[in-house]
Coordinates of C-alpha atoms and ligand atoms in Angstrom, one line a residue:
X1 CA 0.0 0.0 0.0
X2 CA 1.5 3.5 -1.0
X3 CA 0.0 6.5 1.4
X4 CA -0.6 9.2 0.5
X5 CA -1.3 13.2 1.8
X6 CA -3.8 15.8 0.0
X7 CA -2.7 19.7 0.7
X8 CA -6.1 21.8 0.8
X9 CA -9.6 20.4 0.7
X10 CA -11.5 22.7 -1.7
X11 CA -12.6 22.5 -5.2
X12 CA -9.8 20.5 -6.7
X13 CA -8.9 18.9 -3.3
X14 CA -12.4 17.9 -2.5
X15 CA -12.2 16.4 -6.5
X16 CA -9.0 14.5 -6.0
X17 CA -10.8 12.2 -3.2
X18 CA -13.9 11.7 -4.8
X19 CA -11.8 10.6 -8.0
X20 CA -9.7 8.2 -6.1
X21 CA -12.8 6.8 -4.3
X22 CA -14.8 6.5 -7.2
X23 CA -12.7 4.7 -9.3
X24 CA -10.8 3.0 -6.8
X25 CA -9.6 0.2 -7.9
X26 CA -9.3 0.7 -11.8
X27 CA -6.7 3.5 -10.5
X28 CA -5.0 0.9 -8.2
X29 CA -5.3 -1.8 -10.9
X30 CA -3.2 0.4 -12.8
X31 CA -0.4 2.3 -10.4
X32 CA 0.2 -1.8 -9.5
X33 CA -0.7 -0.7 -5.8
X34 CA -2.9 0.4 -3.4
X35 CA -3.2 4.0 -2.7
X36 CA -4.3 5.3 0.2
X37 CA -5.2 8.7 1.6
X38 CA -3.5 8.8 5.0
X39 CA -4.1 12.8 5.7
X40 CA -5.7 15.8 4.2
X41 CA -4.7 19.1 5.4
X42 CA -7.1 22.0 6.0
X43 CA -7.3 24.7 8.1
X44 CA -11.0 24.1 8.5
X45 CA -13.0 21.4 10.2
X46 CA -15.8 18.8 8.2
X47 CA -17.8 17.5 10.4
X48 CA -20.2 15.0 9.0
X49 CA -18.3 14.3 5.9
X50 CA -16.3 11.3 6.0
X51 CA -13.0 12.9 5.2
X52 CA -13.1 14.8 8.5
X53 CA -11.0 11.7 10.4
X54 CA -8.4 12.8 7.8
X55 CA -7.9 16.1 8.3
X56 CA -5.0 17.4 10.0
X57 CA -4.3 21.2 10.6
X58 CA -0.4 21.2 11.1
X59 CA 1.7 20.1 7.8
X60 CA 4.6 18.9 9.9
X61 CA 2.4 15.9 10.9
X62 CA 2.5 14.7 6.8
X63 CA 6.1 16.1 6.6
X64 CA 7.5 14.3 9.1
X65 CA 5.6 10.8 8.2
X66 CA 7.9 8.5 6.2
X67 CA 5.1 6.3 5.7
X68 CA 4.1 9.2 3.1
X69 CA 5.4 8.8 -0.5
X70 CA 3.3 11.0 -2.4
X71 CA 1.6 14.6 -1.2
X72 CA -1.1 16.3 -3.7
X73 CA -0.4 20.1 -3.1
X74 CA -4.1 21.6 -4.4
X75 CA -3.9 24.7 -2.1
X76 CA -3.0 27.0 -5.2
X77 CA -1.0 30.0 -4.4
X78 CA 2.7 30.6 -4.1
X79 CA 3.0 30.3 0.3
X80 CA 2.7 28.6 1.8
X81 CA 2.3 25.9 -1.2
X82 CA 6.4 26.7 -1.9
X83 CA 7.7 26.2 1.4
X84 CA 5.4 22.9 2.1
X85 CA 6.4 21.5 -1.4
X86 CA 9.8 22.3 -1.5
X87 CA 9.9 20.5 2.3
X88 CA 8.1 17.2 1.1
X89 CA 10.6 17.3 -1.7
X90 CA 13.2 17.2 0.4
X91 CA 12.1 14.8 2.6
X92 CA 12.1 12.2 -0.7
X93 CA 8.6 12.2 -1.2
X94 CA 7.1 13.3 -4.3
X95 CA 4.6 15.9 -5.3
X96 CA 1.6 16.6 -7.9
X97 CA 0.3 19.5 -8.1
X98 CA -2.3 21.7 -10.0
X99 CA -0.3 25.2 -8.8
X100 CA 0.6 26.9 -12.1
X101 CA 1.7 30.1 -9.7
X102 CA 3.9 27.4 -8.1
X103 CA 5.0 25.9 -11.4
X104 CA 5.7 29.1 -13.5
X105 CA 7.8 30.6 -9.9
X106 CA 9.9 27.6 -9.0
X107 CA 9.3 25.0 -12.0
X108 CA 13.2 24.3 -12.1
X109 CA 14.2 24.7 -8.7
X110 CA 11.9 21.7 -7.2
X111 CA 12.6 19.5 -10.6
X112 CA 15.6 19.5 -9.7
X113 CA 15.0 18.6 -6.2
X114 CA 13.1 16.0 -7.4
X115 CA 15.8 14.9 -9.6
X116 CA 18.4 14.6 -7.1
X117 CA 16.2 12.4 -4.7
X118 CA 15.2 10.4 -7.8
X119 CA 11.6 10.9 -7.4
X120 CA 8.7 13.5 -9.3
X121 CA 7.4 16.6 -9.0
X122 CA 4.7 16.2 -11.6
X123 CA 2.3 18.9 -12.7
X124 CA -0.1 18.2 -15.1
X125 CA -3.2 19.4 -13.9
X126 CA -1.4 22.9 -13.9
X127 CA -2.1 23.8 -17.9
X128 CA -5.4 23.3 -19.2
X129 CA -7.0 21.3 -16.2
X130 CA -7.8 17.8 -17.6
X131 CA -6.0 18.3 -20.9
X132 CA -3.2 16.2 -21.3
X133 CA -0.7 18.5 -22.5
X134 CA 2.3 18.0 -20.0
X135 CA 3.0 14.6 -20.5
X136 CA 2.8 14.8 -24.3
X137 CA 5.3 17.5 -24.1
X138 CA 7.7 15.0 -21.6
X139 CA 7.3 12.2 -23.4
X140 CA 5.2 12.0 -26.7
X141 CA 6.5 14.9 -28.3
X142 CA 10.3 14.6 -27.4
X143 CA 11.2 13.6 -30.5
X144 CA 10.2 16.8 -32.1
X145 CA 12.1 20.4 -32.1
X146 CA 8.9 22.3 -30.9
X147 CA 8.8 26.0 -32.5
X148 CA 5.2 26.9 -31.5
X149 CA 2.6 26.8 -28.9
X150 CA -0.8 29.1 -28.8
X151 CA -3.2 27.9 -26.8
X152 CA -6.6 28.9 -25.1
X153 CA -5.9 28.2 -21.5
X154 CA -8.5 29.9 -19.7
X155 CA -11.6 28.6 -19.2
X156 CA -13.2 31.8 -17.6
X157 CA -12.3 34.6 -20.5
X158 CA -12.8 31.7 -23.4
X159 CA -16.2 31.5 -21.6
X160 CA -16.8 35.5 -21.6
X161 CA -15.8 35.7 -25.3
X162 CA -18.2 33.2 -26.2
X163 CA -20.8 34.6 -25.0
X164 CA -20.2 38.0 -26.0
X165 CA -20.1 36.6 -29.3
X166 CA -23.3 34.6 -29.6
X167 CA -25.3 37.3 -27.9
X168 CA -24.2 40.5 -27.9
X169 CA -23.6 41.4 -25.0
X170 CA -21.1 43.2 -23.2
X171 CA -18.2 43.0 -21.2
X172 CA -19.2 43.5 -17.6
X173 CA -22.6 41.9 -18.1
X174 CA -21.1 38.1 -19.0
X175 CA -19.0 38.7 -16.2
X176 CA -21.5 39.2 -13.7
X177 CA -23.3 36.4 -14.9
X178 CA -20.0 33.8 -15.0
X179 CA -19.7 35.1 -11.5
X180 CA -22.8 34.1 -10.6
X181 CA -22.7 30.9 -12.0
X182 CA -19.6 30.2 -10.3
X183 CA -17.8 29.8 -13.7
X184 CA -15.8 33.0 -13.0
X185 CA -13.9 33.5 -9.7
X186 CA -15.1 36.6 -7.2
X187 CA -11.9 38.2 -7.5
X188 CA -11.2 37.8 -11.6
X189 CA -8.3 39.8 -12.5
X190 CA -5.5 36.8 -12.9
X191 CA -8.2 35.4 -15.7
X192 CA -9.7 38.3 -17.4
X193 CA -6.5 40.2 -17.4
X194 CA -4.7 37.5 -19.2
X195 CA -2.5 37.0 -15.9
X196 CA -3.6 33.2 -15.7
X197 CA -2.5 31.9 -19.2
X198 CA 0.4 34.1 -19.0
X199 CA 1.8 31.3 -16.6
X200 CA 0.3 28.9 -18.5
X201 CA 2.1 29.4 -21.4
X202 CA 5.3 30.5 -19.2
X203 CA 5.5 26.6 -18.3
X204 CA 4.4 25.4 -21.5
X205 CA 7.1 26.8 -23.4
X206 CA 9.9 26.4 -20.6
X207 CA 9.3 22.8 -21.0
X208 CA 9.0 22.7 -25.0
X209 CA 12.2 24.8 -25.1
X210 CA 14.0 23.4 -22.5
X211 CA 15.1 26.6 -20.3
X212 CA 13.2 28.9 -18.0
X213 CA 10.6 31.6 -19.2
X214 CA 10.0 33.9 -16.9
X215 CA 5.9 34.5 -16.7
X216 CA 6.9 38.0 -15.5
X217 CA 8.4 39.1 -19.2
X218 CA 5.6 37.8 -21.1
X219 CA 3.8 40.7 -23.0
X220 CA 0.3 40.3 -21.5
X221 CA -3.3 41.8 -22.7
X222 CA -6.2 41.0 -21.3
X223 CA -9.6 40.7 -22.6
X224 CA -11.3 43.9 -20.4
X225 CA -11.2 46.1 -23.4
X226 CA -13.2 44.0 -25.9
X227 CA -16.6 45.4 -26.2
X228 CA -19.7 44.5 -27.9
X229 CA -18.6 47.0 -30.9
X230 CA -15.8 44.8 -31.6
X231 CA -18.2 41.3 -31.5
X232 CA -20.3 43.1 -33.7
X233 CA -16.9 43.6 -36.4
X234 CA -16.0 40.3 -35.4
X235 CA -19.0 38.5 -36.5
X236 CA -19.1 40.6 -39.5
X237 CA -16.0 39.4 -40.3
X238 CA -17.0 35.5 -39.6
X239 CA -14.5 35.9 -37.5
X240 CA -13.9 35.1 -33.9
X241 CA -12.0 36.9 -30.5
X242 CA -10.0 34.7 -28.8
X243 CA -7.6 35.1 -25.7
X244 CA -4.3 33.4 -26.7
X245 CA -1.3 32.8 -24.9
X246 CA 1.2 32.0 -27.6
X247 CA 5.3 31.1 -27.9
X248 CA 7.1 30.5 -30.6
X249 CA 10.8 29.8 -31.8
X250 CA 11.7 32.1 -35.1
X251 CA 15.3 31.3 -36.2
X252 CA 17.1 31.7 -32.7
X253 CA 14.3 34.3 -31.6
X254 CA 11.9 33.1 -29.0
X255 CA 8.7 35.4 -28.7
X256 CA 6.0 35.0 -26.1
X257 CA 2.7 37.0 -25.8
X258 CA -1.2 36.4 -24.5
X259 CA -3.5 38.7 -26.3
X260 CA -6.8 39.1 -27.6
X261 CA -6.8 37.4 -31.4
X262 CA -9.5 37.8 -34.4
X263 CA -9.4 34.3 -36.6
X264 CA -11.3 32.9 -38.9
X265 CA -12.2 29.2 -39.2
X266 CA -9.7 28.4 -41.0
X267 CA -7.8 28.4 -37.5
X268 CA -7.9 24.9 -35.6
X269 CA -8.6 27.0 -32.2
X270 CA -11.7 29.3 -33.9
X271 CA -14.3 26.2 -32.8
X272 CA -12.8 26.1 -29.2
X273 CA -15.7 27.7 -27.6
X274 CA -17.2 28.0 -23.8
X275 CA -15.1 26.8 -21.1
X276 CA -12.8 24.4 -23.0
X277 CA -9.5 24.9 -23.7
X278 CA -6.9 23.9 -26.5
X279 CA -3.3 23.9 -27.0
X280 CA -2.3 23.9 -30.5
X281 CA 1.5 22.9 -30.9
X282 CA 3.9 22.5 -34.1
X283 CA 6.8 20.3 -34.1
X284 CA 9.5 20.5 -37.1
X285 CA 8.8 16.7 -37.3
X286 CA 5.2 15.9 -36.4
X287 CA 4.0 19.0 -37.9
X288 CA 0.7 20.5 -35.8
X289 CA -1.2 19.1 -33.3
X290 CA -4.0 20.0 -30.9
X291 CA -4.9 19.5 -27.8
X292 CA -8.8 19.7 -26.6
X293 CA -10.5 19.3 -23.6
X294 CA -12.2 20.5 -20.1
X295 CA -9.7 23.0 -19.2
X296 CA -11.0 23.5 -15.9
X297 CA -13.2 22.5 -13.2
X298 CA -13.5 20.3 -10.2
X299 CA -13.2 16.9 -11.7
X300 CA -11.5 17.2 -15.0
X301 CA -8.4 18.8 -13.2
X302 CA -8.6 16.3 -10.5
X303 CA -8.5 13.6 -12.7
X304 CA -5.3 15.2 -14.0
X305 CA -4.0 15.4 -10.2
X306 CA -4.8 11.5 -10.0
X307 CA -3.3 10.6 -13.3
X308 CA 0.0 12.3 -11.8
X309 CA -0.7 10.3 -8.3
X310 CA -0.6 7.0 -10.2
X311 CA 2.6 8.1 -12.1
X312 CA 4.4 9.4 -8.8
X313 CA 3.5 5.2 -7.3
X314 CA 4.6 4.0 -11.0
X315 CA 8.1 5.3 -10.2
X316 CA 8.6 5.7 -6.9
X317 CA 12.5 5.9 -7.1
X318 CA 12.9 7.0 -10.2
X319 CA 12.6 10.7 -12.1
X320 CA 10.2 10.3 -14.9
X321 CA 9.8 14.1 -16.0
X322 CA 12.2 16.3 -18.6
X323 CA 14.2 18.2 -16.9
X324 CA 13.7 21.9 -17.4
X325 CA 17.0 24.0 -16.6
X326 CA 16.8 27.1 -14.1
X327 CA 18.9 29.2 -17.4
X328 CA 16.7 32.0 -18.4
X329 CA 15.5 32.2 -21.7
X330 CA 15.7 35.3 -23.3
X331 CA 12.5 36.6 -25.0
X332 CA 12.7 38.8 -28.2
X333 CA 11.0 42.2 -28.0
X334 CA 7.1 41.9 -29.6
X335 CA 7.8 44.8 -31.3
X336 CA 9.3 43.4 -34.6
X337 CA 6.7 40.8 -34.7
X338 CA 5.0 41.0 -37.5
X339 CA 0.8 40.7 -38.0
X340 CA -2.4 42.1 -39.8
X341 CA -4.2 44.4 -37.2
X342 CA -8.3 45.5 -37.0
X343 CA -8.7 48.7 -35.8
X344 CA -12.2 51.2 -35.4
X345 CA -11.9 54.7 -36.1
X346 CA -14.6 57.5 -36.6
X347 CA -15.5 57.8 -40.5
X348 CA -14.2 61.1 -40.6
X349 CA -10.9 59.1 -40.4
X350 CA -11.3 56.9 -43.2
X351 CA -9.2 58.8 -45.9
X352 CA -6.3 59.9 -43.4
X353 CA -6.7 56.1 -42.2
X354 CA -6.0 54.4 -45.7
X355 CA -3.2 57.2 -46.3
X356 CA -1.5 55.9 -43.6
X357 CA -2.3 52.2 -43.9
X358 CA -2.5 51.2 -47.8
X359 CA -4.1 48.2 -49.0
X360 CA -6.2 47.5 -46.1
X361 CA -9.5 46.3 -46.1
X362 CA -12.5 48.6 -44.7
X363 CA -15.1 47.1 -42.2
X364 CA -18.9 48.5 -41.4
X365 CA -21.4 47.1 -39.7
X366 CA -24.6 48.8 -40.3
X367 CA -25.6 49.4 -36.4
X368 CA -22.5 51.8 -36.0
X369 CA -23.1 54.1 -38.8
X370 CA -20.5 57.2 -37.3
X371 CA -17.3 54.5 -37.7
X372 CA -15.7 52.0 -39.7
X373 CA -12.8 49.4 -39.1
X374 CA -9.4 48.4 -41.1
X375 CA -8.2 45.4 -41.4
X376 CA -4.3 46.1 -42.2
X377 CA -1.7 44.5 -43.9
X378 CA 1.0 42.7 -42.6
X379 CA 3.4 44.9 -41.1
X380 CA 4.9 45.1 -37.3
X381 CA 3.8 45.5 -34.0
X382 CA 6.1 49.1 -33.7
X383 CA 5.2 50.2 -37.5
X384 CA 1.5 49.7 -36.5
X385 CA 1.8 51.3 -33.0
X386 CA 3.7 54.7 -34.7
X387 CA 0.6 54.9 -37.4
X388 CA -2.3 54.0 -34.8
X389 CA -0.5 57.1 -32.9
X390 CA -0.2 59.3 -35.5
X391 CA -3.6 58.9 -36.5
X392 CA -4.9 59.4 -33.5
X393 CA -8.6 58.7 -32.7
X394 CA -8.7 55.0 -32.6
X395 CA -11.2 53.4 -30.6
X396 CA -10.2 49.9 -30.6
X397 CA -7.7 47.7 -32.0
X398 CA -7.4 44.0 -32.0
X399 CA -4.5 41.3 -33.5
X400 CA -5.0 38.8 -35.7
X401 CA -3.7 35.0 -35.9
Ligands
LIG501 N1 -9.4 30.2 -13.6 C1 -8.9 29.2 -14.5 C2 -9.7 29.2 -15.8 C3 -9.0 27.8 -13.8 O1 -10.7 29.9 -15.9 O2 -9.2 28.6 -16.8 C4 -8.1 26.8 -14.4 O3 -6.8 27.0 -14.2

């Protein structure tokens, strides 16, 4: 029997137990033991619910139990998640966890405690929930020199889009609603400012490219600008916003970014809609690939958690994940990156507009009769920033793929 300690009994914690007991022994079946649930910290009480003779309120009581192998850290957060992880590490007993702040901060630093007590600090439930997307990249895809990534990795502001999208509405008002449905969190700046999939794709590419990118150099945009005004262009268009958190490898250049995106359906991610996620991913072998699935959520990213649990008792003394070296990798300015862009100006504009950007297409939609939209040409993210400027008077402006 191989025990075992959950960190933090709420959504995803709470989801980790009912996983284990519901499929019980399918999931020993295949880890080739039985795995047990010895403790489950929380700071709070359950009484009534059958976990309660589980629960323990002081960490040094899982800590200092060698009959521990595996801990589940699901508080989410950087502390005390870091100092409780790094500890269990370094008491030889490994760790999965669903933390992407405590993956993108100190990703290197506890794989490589991991890797010098030869056991795993395994973190697949931390990018796109239930998604299998970290163990491709460790073992599936290492055959492959990996020179893109985009993904949608938010469940929350994929949600928001979509509904903006399909009925018109704005901003704020899908918000509130997500909120109330308990989609979106109370407090949702880390999604809807783009902070969540910023260390998404931070770990994502750190372990396609092999050195550290630090989440706090990615260029970020949230999606807290978008209005109706753009859906209604959008849709116009046939075209779709989507949040993406992108990296890619250009020559010896690596760029990272997570913006708001118009595509059309030609793109593999325009039919990723609701709260689902997708990582999309080219190899200079395999060619593309995509990766769809419940990107969040009680269960899905529990069964991710549990997936990682069975791995850890797979190989108890023995590293299974790629290393991913603490070197920092050095990200190439956006600014020479080179796109189409949308952007809404008043009519009165329009001529001074197509001066300044030739041979772009011009947008109207009928219900916003005092402006009209270009979609430019290729050209960079500086040349298009200096024009936007020097026009003056835009309302809006949006990428695209
Ligand atoms: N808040 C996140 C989302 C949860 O909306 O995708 C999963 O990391």
């Amino acid at each position: 029997m191989v025990q075992i300690a959950v960190l933090g009994y709420g959504t995803v914690g709470s989801g980790v137990v009912e996983v284990l007991n519901t499929n019980q022994e399918s999931i020993n079946k295949k880890a080739g033991e039985e795995i047990n649930i010895k403790y489950v910290l929380d700071l709070r009480d359950f009484p009534g619910d059958p976990i309660q003779e589980k629960i323990v309120h002081d960490a040094d009581v899982i800590l200092n139990d060698k009959e521990i192998r595996v801990v589940v850290e699901v508080m989410g957060g950087v502390e005390p998640a870091y100092t409780f992880v790094k500890r269990a590490l370094l008491a030889g007993k490994s760790v999965c966890t669903s933390n992407k702040e405590l993956v993108a901060k100190h990703g290197p630093e506890l794989l490589e405690i991991a890797r010098e007590k030869n056991i795993n600090f395994l973190f697949e439930a931390s990018c796109g929930g239930g998604i299998p997307i970290i163990r491709p990249l460790n073992s599936s895809l290492t055959a492959d020199e990996i020179d893109e990534i985009t993904g949608i990795l938010n469940g929350t502001t994929n949600y928001i889009l979509t509904k903006m999208s399909k009925e018109g509405l704005e901003f704020d008002d899908v918000l509130k609603d997500a909120q109330e449905k308990g989609y979106a969190e109370r407090n949702p700046e880390a999604d809807v400012e783009g902070y969540d999939a910023c260390r998404k794709i931070a770990i994502l590419s750190s372990l396609a490219f092999g050195n550290n990118v630090d989440f706090e150099e990615i260029y970020t945009e949230g999606i807290t600008r978008i209005t109706a005004q753009d859906i209604l262009y959008a849709n116009e268009m046939h075209m779709a916003v989507k949040l993406l958190a992108s990296s890619r490898k250009v020559n010896d250049q690596f760029y990272a970014m997570v913006a708001p995106f118009l595509m059309d359906d030609s793109h593999p991610l325009y039919s990723v809609n609701g709260v689902f996620n997708a990582i999309f991913v080219h190899g200079n072998v395999l060619g593309d690939a995509m990766f769809y699935g419940s990107g969040a959520g009680k269960l899905p990213t529990a069964s991710a958690v549990v997936a990682d649990v069975v791995d850890a008792v797979k190989h108890l003394n023995r590293t299974v994940m790629t290393f991913w070296s603490s070197r920092k990798l050095s990200l190439s300015s956006i600014e020479n990156a080179e796109r189409r862009f949308f952007l809404r100006i008043p009519v009165v504009k329009l001529s001074e507009a197509q001066a300044l950007f030739p041979g772009s297409e011009v947008v109207r939609v009928a219900e916003l009769p005092e402006e009209c939209a270009l979609v430019s040409d290729q050209m960079s993210e500086k040349a298009f920033e200096e024009k936007a400027q020097k026009l003056g008077g835009v309302i809006s402006r949006i990428r695209l793929v």
